[in-house]
Tab-separated table of C-alpha atoms and ligand atoms in Angstrom:
chain	number	residue	atom	x	y	z
A	521	MET	CA	-87.261	48.852	8.196
A	522	GLN	CA	-90.241	50.020	6.533
A	523	LYS	CA	-90.656	47.997	3.727
A	524	VAL	CA	-91.908	50.212	0.530
A	525	LYS	CA	-91.885	48.590	-2.898
A	526	THR	CA	-91.148	50.657	-5.260
A	527	MET	CA	-91.393	49.687	-9.543
A	528	PHE	CA	-88.034	51.232	-11.136
A	529	ASN	CA	-84.683	50.311	-9.828
A	530	PRO	CA	-81.295	51.765	-11.223
A	531	PHE	CA	-79.308	49.246	-9.072
A	532	VAL	CA	-79.352	46.621	-11.390
A	533	ILE	CA	-79.164	42.798	-10.253
A	534	ASN	CA	-80.378	40.543	-12.294
A	535	GLY	CA	-80.112	40.098	-16.333
A	536	VAL	CA	-78.633	42.351	-18.386
A	537	ILE	CA	-77.692	46.057	-17.289
A	538	PRO	CA	-78.663	49.048	-19.755
A	539	ASP	CA	-75.969	51.285	-20.278
A	540	LYS	CA	-76.974	54.076	-17.713
A	541	TYR	CA	-76.999	51.812	-15.195
A	542	PHE	CA	-73.555	50.176	-15.876
A	543	CYS	CA	-71.139	51.474	-13.557
A	544	ASP	CA	-67.601	52.558	-14.919
A	545	ARG	CA	-65.704	50.002	-16.480
A	546	GLU	CA	-64.542	52.269	-19.420
A	547	LYS	CA	-60.664	51.406	-19.346
A	548	GLU	CA	-61.703	47.354	-19.296
A	549	THR	CA	-64.036	48.110	-22.115
A	550	ASP	CA	-61.751	49.832	-24.243
A	551	LYS	CA	-59.189	47.455	-23.754
A	552	LEU	CA	-61.761	44.505	-24.874
A	553	LEU	CA	-62.742	46.336	-27.862
A	554	LYS	CA	-58.846	46.794	-28.432
A	555	CYS	CA	-58.214	42.916	-28.092
A	556	ILE	CA	-61.188	42.019	-30.412
A	557	ASN	CA	-60.348	44.526	-33.008
A	558	ASN	CA	-56.185	43.768	-32.928
A	559	GLN	CA	-57.900	39.706	-33.147
A	560	SER	CA	-56.386	38.775	-29.957
A	561	ASN	CA	-58.231	36.486	-27.730
A	562	VAL	CA	-58.747	37.380	-24.397
A	563	LEU	CA	-58.635	35.563	-20.444
A	564	LEU	CA	-61.023	37.501	-18.298
A	565	THR	CA	-60.816	36.415	-14.300
A	566	SER	CA	-61.341	38.480	-11.170
A	567	PRO	CA	-62.900	37.226	-7.995
A	568	ARG	CA	-66.388	35.726	-8.123
A	569	ARG	CA	-69.226	38.317	-8.778
A	570	MET	CA	-67.064	41.223	-9.543
A	571	GLY	CA	-68.504	41.978	-12.703
A	572	LYS	CA	-67.052	39.700	-15.440
A	573	THR	CA	-70.688	38.539	-17.000
A	574	GLN	CA	-71.620	41.874	-16.953
A	575	LEU	CA	-68.787	43.497	-18.657
A	576	VAL	CA	-69.214	41.190	-21.504
A	577	ARG	CA	-72.683	41.927	-22.064
A	578	HIS	CA	-71.666	45.742	-22.096
A	579	LEU	CA	-69.132	45.135	-24.394
A	580	TYR	CA	-71.836	43.290	-26.358
A	581	GLN	CA	-74.393	46.236	-26.153
A	582	GLN	CA	-71.313	48.848	-27.785
A	583	GLY	CA	-72.410	49.883	-30.809
A	584	THR	CA	-69.402	49.245	-32.568
A	585	VAL	CA	-69.398	45.526	-31.557
A	586	SER	CA	-73.152	45.081	-32.566
A	587	ALA	CA	-72.955	46.645	-35.734
A	588	ASP	CA	-70.185	44.799	-36.292
A	589	PHE	CA	-69.579	41.359	-35.097
A	590	HIS	CA	-71.591	38.737	-33.980
A	591	THR	CA	-71.620	37.744	-30.491
A	592	PHE	CA	-72.426	34.652	-28.636
A	593	TYR	CA	-71.953	33.791	-24.956
A	594	VAL	CA	-71.984	30.701	-23.281
A	595	ASP	CA	-71.422	30.005	-19.813
A	596	ILE	CA	-70.443	26.298	-19.433
A	597	TYR	CA	-70.212	26.041	-15.944
A	598	SER	CA	-73.085	23.326	-15.587
A	599	THR	CA	-71.218	21.171	-18.108
A	600	THR	CA	-69.308	18.023	-17.119
A	601	SER	CA	-68.547	16.974	-20.865
A	602	LEU	CA	-67.292	18.254	-24.260
A	603	ARG	CA	-70.730	17.071	-25.330
A	604	GLU	CA	-72.803	19.252	-23.451
A	605	PHE	CA	-70.183	22.097	-24.613
A	606	VAL	CA	-71.150	21.140	-28.458
A	607	LEU	CA	-74.563	21.362	-27.348
A	608	LEU	CA	-74.847	24.386	-25.443
A	609	LEU	CA	-72.479	26.227	-28.109
A	610	GLY	CA	-74.969	24.581	-30.999
A	611	LYS	CA	-78.241	26.662	-29.004
A	612	GLU	CA	-76.119	29.349	-28.309
A	613	ILE	CA	-76.007	29.598	-31.899
A	614	TYR	CA	-79.323	28.715	-33.351
A	615	THR	CA	-81.159	30.876	-31.022
A	616	SER	CA	-79.043	34.052	-32.245
A	617	LEU	CA	-80.226	32.851	-35.900
A	618	VAL	CA	-83.775	32.573	-34.872
A	619	PRO	CA	-84.793	36.220	-35.219
A	620	LYS	CA	-82.908	36.258	-39.335
A	621	GLY	CA	-85.476	33.539	-40.255
A	622	LYS	CA	-85.727	30.226	-41.873
A	623	MET	CA	-82.845	30.658	-45.040
A	624	VAL	CA	-80.136	31.719	-42.118
A	625	LEU	CA	-80.819	28.705	-39.872
A	626	ASP	CA	-81.353	26.056	-42.717
A	627	VAL	CA	-77.580	27.163	-43.549
A	628	PHE	CA	-76.637	26.845	-39.986
A	629	ILE	CA	-77.875	23.397	-39.721
A	630	GLY	CA	-76.880	22.429	-43.398
A	631	MET	CA	-73.659	22.624	-41.996
A	632	LEU	CA	-73.799	20.124	-38.732
A	633	LYS	CA	-73.950	17.138	-41.286
A	634	SER	CA	-73.189	14.932	-38.076
A	635	LEU	CA	-76.330	15.706	-36.410
A	636	SER	CA	-78.288	15.566	-39.364
A	637	GLY	CA	-81.650	13.901	-38.982
A	638	SER	CA	-81.901	15.494	-35.051
A	639	PHE	CA	-83.886	19.086	-36.106
A	640	GLY	CA	-87.067	18.817	-36.496
A	641	TYR	CA	-89.533	21.888	-38.209
A	642	ASP	CA	-92.031	23.992	-35.791
A	643	ALA	CA	-95.340	23.412	-37.121
A	644	LEU	CA	-96.603	27.061	-36.566
A	645	THR	CA	-93.417	28.866	-37.284
A	646	GLY	CA	-92.046	26.876	-40.076
A	647	LEU	CA	-88.238	27.450	-38.878
A	648	PRO	CA	-86.287	24.289	-38.471
A	649	SER	CA	-86.073	23.670	-34.023
A	650	PHE	CA	-82.793	22.523	-32.199
A	651	ASP	CA	-84.231	19.841	-30.484
A	652	VAL	CA	-81.030	18.103	-30.489
A	653	ARG	CA	-80.649	16.158	-27.203
A	654	LEU	CA	-77.199	14.898	-25.596
A	655	GLY	CA	-77.282	12.095	-26.473
A	656	ASP	CA	-77.918	13.013	-30.457
A	657	ILE	CA	-74.351	13.885	-30.364
A	658	ARG	CA	-72.333	10.618	-31.056
A	659	MET	CA	-69.257	12.412	-32.527
A	660	PRO	CA	-68.736	15.635	-30.076
A	661	ASP	CA	-65.613	16.627	-31.968
A	662	MET	CA	-67.000	16.242	-35.189
A	663	THR	CA	-69.762	18.705	-34.519
A	664	LEU	CA	-67.944	20.923	-32.947
A	665	SER	CA	-65.571	21.005	-36.054
A	666	GLU	CA	-68.822	21.849	-38.404
A	667	ILE	CA	-69.919	24.573	-35.616
A	668	PHE	CA	-66.241	25.957	-36.079
A	669	ASP	CA	-66.638	26.146	-39.793
A	670	TYR	CA	-70.159	28.043	-40.105
A	671	LEU	CA	-68.593	30.418	-37.300
A	672	GLU	CA	-65.412	30.868	-39.577
A	673	ASN	CA	-67.266	31.372	-42.903
A	674	ALA	CA	-69.971	33.624	-40.908
A	675	ASP	CA	-70.854	36.847	-43.311
A	676	ARG	CA	-69.249	38.988	-40.138
A	677	PRO	CA	-66.110	38.681	-37.535
A	678	CYS	CA	-67.560	36.702	-34.273
A	679	VAL	CA	-66.963	37.141	-30.683
A	680	ILE	CA	-67.103	33.950	-28.676
A	681	THR	CA	-67.297	34.015	-24.574
A	682	ILE	CA	-66.766	31.498	-23.041
A	683	ASP	CA	-67.431	31.837	-19.773
A	684	GLU	CA	-66.818	29.728	-16.376
A	685	PHE	CA	-64.087	28.344	-19.098
A	686	GLN	CA	-61.948	26.331	-16.435
A	687	GLN	CA	-64.419	23.459	-16.461
A	688	ILE	CA	-63.219	22.232	-19.530
A	689	GLY	CA	-60.514	21.040	-17.142
A	690	LYS	CA	-62.790	18.763	-15.789
A	691	TYR	CA	-64.320	16.760	-18.916
A	692	PRO	CA	-63.894	13.337	-18.902
A	693	GLU	CA	-63.024	13.435	-22.567
A	694	GLN	CA	-59.131	13.034	-23.783
A	695	ASN	CA	-57.311	16.054	-24.769
A	696	VAL	CA	-59.836	18.967	-24.630
A	697	GLU	CA	-57.933	21.487	-24.252
A	698	ALA	CA	-55.485	20.510	-26.907
A	699	LEU	CA	-58.496	20.058	-28.961
A	700	LEU	CA	-59.772	23.465	-28.682
A	701	ARG	CA	-56.678	25.277	-29.127
A	702	THR	CA	-55.574	23.099	-32.260
A	703	HIS	CA	-59.800	24.646	-33.867
A	704	ILE	CA	-59.119	28.433	-32.246
A	705	GLN	CA	-55.365	28.535	-33.429
A	706	LYS	CA	-57.214	27.897	-37.174
A	707	MET	CA	-59.309	30.794	-36.914
A	708	ASN	CA	-59.065	34.195	-38.837
A	709	ASN	CA	-63.044	35.124	-38.343
A	710	CYS	CA	-63.407	34.467	-34.189
A	711	ARG	CA	-62.266	36.149	-31.479
A	712	PHE	CA	-62.588	34.460	-28.302
A	713	ILE	CA	-63.388	35.648	-24.600
A	714	PHE	CA	-62.337	33.437	-21.895
A	715	ALA	CA	-64.106	34.346	-18.428
A	716	GLY	CA	-63.910	32.760	-15.594
A	717	SER	CA	-63.150	33.270	-11.519
A	718	ASP	CA	-61.164	30.176	-10.838
A	719	ARG	CA	-58.314	31.899	-11.393
A	720	HIS	CA	-55.659	29.598	-10.506
A	721	THR	CA	-56.714	26.465	-12.609
A	722	LEU	CA	-57.369	29.225	-15.662
A	723	GLU	CA	-53.981	30.650	-14.840
A	724	ASN	CA	-52.014	27.209	-14.984
A	725	MET	CA	-54.074	26.557	-18.377
A	726	PHE	CA	-52.725	29.372	-20.151
A	727	ASN	CA	-49.572	30.333	-18.061
A	728	SER	CA	-47.599	26.967	-18.022
A	729	PRO	CA	-45.630	26.099	-20.810
A	730	ALA	CA	-46.998	22.518	-21.290
A	731	LYS	CA	-50.345	23.312	-21.981
A	732	PRO	CA	-51.905	23.465	-25.361
A	733	PHE	CA	-53.336	26.971	-24.416
A	734	TYR	CA	-50.033	28.537	-23.040
A	735	ASN	CA	-49.287	32.409	-24.136
A	736	SER	CA	-51.708	32.418	-26.792
A	737	VAL	CA	-53.994	35.299	-24.827
A	738	GLU	CA	-54.117	38.627	-23.771
A	739	GLN	CA	-54.984	38.309	-19.606
A	740	MET	CA	-56.866	40.993	-18.110
A	741	TYR	CA	-58.255	41.040	-14.238
A	742	LEU	CA	-61.044	42.529	-13.054
A	743	ASP	CA	-60.389	44.435	-10.202
A	744	CYS	CA	-63.012	46.481	-7.652
A	745	ILE	CA	-64.263	49.258	-9.591
A	746	ASP	CA	-62.544	52.746	-8.178
A	747	LYS	CA	-63.776	53.868	-4.759
A	748	GLN	CA	-64.872	57.408	-6.072
A	749	VAL	CA	-66.454	56.603	-9.038
A	750	TYR	CA	-69.069	53.687	-8.190
A	751	VAL	CA	-70.004	56.510	-4.881
A	752	ALA	CA	-70.382	59.114	-7.772
A	753	PHE	CA	-72.168	56.366	-9.189
A	754	MET	CA	-74.521	55.442	-6.240
A	755	ARG	CA	-75.434	59.166	-5.846
A	756	GLN	CA	-76.211	59.814	-9.540
A	757	CYS	CA	-78.544	57.342	-9.801
A	758	PHE	CA	-80.385	58.185	-6.301
A	759	GLU	CA	-80.544	62.043	-7.360
A	760	GLU	CA	-81.850	61.037	-11.217
A	761	SER	CA	-84.544	59.455	-10.037
A	762	GLY	CA	-85.166	62.386	-7.201
A	763	ARG	CA	-84.418	60.663	-4.577
A	764	ASN	CA	-82.927	62.210	-1.142
A	765	VAL	CA	-79.176	61.727	-1.835
A	766	PRO	CA	-76.772	59.836	0.098
A	767	ASP	CA	-74.058	61.796	1.366
A	768	LYS	CA	-70.488	60.982	0.208
A	769	GLN	CA	-69.828	59.204	3.513
A	770	ALA	CA	-72.497	56.614	3.789
A	771	CYS	CA	-71.417	55.915	0.333
A	772	GLU	CA	-68.242	55.323	1.401
A	773	TYR	CA	-69.198	53.163	4.517
A	774	LEU	CA	-70.652	50.800	1.954
A	775	TYR	CA	-68.264	50.770	-0.408
A	776	ASP	CA	-65.444	49.725	2.582
A	777	MET	CA	-68.135	47.183	4.437
A	778	PHE	CA	-67.519	44.566	0.930
A	779	GLU	CA	-64.103	46.830	-0.103
A	780	GLY	CA	-66.153	47.308	-3.302
A	781	HIS	CA	-67.012	43.926	-3.928
A	782	THR	CA	-69.913	45.042	-6.822
A	783	TYR	CA	-72.441	42.557	-6.001
A	784	TYR	CA	-72.391	42.941	-2.480
A	785	VAL	CA	-72.454	46.573	-2.948
A	786	HIS	CA	-75.512	46.472	-5.953
A	787	GLN	CA	-77.788	44.187	-3.935
A	788	THR	CA	-77.400	46.254	-0.411
A	789	LEU	CA	-78.286	49.246	-2.999
A	790	HIS	CA	-81.246	47.472	-4.602
A	791	ASN	CA	-82.900	46.198	-1.504
A	792	ILE	CA	-82.664	49.815	-0.042
A	793	TYR	CA	-84.028	50.952	-3.231
A	794	ALA	CA	-86.614	49.427	-3.642
A	795	TYR	CA	-87.557	48.592	0.014
A	796	CYS	CA	-87.195	52.213	1.571
A	797	ALA	CA	-89.789	55.050	1.257
A	798	PRO	CA	-88.721	57.184	-1.541
A	799	ASP	CA	-87.572	59.928	0.752
A	800	VAL	CA	-85.803	58.282	3.158
A	801	ILE	CA	-82.204	59.518	4.051
A	802	VAL	CA	-79.533	57.017	3.710
A	803	THR	CA	-77.085	56.736	6.433
A	804	GLU	CA	-74.736	54.209	7.673
A	805	SER	CA	-76.848	52.434	10.207
A	806	LEU	CA	-79.900	52.619	7.331
A	807	ILE	CA	-77.519	50.885	5.670
A	808	ASP	CA	-76.389	48.731	8.434
A	809	GLU	CA	-80.283	47.462	8.706
A	810	ALA	CA	-80.264	46.452	4.941
A	811	VAL	CA	-77.445	44.352	5.026
A	812	ASN	CA	-78.537	42.343	7.923
A	813	GLU	CA	-81.990	41.803	6.599
A	814	ILE	CA	-80.297	40.640	3.484
A	815	ILE	CA	-78.288	38.152	5.720
A	816	GLN	CA	-81.198	37.080	7.663
A	817	ASP	CA	-83.049	36.345	4.337
A	818	LYS	CA	-80.235	34.557	3.277
A	819	GLU	CA	-80.080	32.318	6.542
A	820	HIS	CA	-82.045	29.339	5.547
A	821	SER	CA	-79.768	28.540	2.348
A	822	PHE	CA	-76.918	29.296	4.703
A	823	LEU	CA	-77.896	26.665	7.139
A	824	THR	CA	-78.223	23.946	4.081
A	825	GLN	CA	-74.872	24.840	2.621
A	826	LEU	CA	-72.786	24.016	6.279
A	827	SER	CA	-75.293	20.884	6.503
A	828	LEU	CA	-73.134	19.423	3.418
A	829	LEU	CA	-69.888	20.496	5.445
A	830	ASN	CA	-68.445	17.315	7.400
A	831	TYR	CA	-67.444	18.808	11.209
A	832	THR	CA	-63.292	19.648	9.935
A	833	GLN	CA	-64.498	21.243	6.979
A	834	LYS	CA	-67.323	23.264	9.153
A	835	GLU	CA	-64.995	24.808	11.840
A	836	THR	CA	-62.383	26.037	9.231
A	837	LEU	CA	-64.811	28.017	7.489
A	838	ILE	CA	-65.805	29.344	10.694
A	839	ALA	CA	-62.425	29.858	11.730
A	840	ILE	CA	-61.280	31.927	8.266
A	841	ALA	CA	-64.472	33.547	8.403
A	842	LYS	CA	-63.799	34.910	11.845
A	843	ASP	CA	-60.871	36.066	10.529
A	844	VAL	CA	-62.292	37.821	7.390
A	845	LYS	CA	-58.669	37.713	5.971
A	846	ALA	CA	-56.811	34.775	7.041
A	847	SER	CA	-53.038	33.760	6.204
A	848	GLU	CA	-50.952	31.104	7.792
A	849	VAL	CA	-53.560	28.801	8.011
A	850	THR	CA	-52.057	25.923	8.026
A	851	SER	CA	-49.804	26.972	11.263
A	852	VAL	CA	-49.770	25.928	14.566
A	853	ALA	CA	-50.862	29.408	15.947
A	854	PHE	CA	-53.834	29.385	13.466
A	855	VAL	CA	-54.764	26.126	14.474
A	856	ARG	CA	-54.285	26.877	18.211
A	857	ARG	CA	-56.472	30.532	18.442
A	858	HIS	CA	-59.629	28.945	16.925
A	859	SER	CA	-58.921	25.272	18.267
A	860	LEU	CA	-58.902	23.243	15.121
A	861	GLN	CA	-57.741	19.925	15.326
A	862	SER	CA	-54.170	19.743	13.403
A	863	PRO	CA	-52.873	21.634	10.255
A	864	SER	CA	-53.086	19.193	8.093
A	865	ALA	CA	-56.680	18.643	8.945
A	866	VAL	CA	-57.167	22.469	8.204
A	867	GLN	CA	-55.440	21.878	4.594
A	868	ASN	CA	-57.887	18.913	3.756
A	869	ALA	CA	-60.580	21.082	4.473
A	870	ILE	CA	-59.302	23.951	2.663
A	871	ARG	CA	-58.897	21.914	-0.530
A	872	THR	CA	-62.705	20.673	-0.270
A	873	LEU	CA	-63.565	24.269	0.770
A	874	LEU	CA	-61.601	25.580	-2.619
A	875	ASN	CA	-62.846	23.246	-4.818
A	876	LEU	CA	-66.404	24.109	-3.511
A	877	GLN	CA	-65.920	27.489	-4.274
A	878	MET	CA	-66.632	28.706	-0.644
A	879	VAL	CA	-63.133	29.630	0.379
A	880	THR	CA	-61.116	31.492	-2.519
A	881	TYR	CA	-57.484	33.436	-1.598
A	882	ARG	CA	-55.345	35.883	-2.964
A	883	GLN	CA	-51.400	35.640	-3.127
A	884	ASN	CA	-49.970	38.120	-1.178
A	885	GLY	CA	-46.098	37.825	-1.856
A	886	ARG	CA	-45.502	34.229	-0.843
A	887	MET	CA	-48.658	34.277	1.636
A	888	LYS	CA	-52.056	33.325	0.641
A	889	VAL	CA	-54.105	34.749	2.267
A	890	TYR	CA	-57.747	33.253	2.271
A	891	SER	CA	-60.769	34.763	2.605
A	892	VAL	CA	-64.837	33.315	2.735
A	893	SER	CA	-65.794	33.470	-1.071
A	894	ASP	CA	-69.759	34.647	-0.256
A	895	ARG	CA	-69.645	37.896	1.856
A	896	PHE	CA	-72.540	37.600	3.330
A	897	LEU	CA	-72.073	34.410	4.583
A	898	GLN	CA	-68.855	35.208	5.740
A	899	MET	CA	-70.847	38.141	7.889
A	900	TRP	CA	-73.650	35.491	8.968
A	901	ILE	CA	-70.895	32.946	10.067
A	902	ALA	CA	-69.074	35.841	11.852
A	903	ASN	CA	-71.907	36.901	13.838
A	904	LYS	CA	-73.624	33.326	14.729
A	905	TYR	CA	-70.302	31.224	15.782
B	2103	ATP	N1	-70.184	47.601	-13.929
B	2103	ATP	C1	-71.169	47.518	-12.806
B	2103	ATP	N2	-72.455	48.150	-13.049
B	2103	ATP	C2	-73.533	47.509	-12.435
B	2103	ATP	N3	-73.768	46.627	-11.681
B	2103	ATP	C3	-72.535	46.099	-11.707
B	2103	ATP	C4	-71.655	46.183	-12.532
B	2103	ATP	N4	-70.831	44.976	-12.585
B	2103	ATP	C5	-71.304	44.184	-11.535
B	2103	ATP	N5	-72.987	44.432	-11.073
B	2103	ATP	C6	-73.289	44.087	-10.514
B	2103	ATP	O1	-72.959	42.811	-9.741
B	2103	ATP	C7	-73.867	41.608	-9.997
B	2103	ATP	C8	-72.218	40.603	-10.250
B	2103	ATP	O2	-72.190	40.571	-11.529
B	2103	ATP	P1	-71.501	39.510	-12.896
B	2103	ATP	O3	-72.792	38.582	-12.791
B	2103	ATP	O4	-70.790	40.241	-13.477
B	2103	ATP	O5	-70.175	38.807	-11.736
B	2103	ATP	P2	-69.292	37.656	-12.131
B	2103	ATP	O6	-67.713	38.048	-11.937
B	2103	ATP	O7	-69.430	37.099	-13.702
B	2103	ATP	O8	-69.684	36.778	-11.205
B	2103	ATP	P3	-70.055	35.356	-10.841
B	2103	ATP	O9	-68.164	34.997	-10.765
B	2103	ATP	O10	-70.463	34.656	-10.278
B	2103	ATP	O11	-69.797	34.414	-12.384
B	2103	ATP	C9	-74.245	41.867	-11.098
B	2103	ATP	O12	-75.577	41.261	-11.389
B	2103	ATP	C10	-74.363	43.424	-10.630
B	2103	ATP	O13	-75.592	43.728	-9.923
B	2104	MG	MG1	-70.356	35.322	-14.281
């Protein structure tokens, strides 16, 4: 493919998507708006890279939300303890208050009595600086209480999104779920959006009667954008930038290739837009070419990912990739067809692959249908092995 780099790209793959280039999600945005207006907390789940984070950011950009609420967002994927959680939340609030100036920051910092002495002042701006280290948080539950007290007393209601919320289940501290639930239950000024892609863990947290968060949220599952809506969006983006508009068939071909999975469709469109001459006509073969180039560019990272697996895990992953959608993976038939070792070896391997989020599943009746989470990786494996 001839590569010509152009400046502006309507298919945004990094950072915040401007409203104009945000595709659909109208019903979902409305539902979230209703929930926060009705003081309901929400559990938002979807397969990885379907658009949860962008949906929340889009919600925050809505006029009624930005005018009436304070909004906060923390992604706790990389945290492994309550301390880190508290630090991240404190930092997020601090950062959002910086533009409001010294007085507002002083109030926030004044509330964090358990951390007094951990704050410095920036010599240039005179603003208090949030240079708290993990080790400064000696009593995370106390600091958490203080942070929640601050939010509870804020001059406007707050929306707090905790992304990759399943992570709290992995913290070593005892009863983090119960601790958070106790706080959240008491709060009137704050709505929470708990988001994540580990549907199994999250639904277990919110749907089992023995768990602290049982029955405490409205649940929302984010699926693919409707095909016709997505196709119309693609064509409109090309049209508005004065490019040749791809025909419907080509757009549907791309949508179907990834079953409408947002990130993969968007990444392909982004590259086509960025690297093709402006007068190019987007055909099915051009789409194939663009996808192949993406996969080739990622080869090094794919090889690294596979190198971290043992032999059984690797051959199980390959078998799933070859089937695209693999069901009855522990059956003798599956094991034979792919020349695997044994059903129990496959079962163990799948457990690890699920934990690594390299494999995911959908429940189809009583059957679990497995697939490789990263669709580009799936294609690369299916070609290569
Ligand atoms: N409504 C949308 N309009 C346009 N692009 C979108 C939309 N939703 C998602 N995308 C595209 O898909 C990508 C992935 O979305 P996002 O990061 O929100 O997914 P996610 O579900 O949070 O993923 P993860 O599970 O990895 O956290 C975005 O970077 C963007 O390119
Ligand atoms: Mg996300």
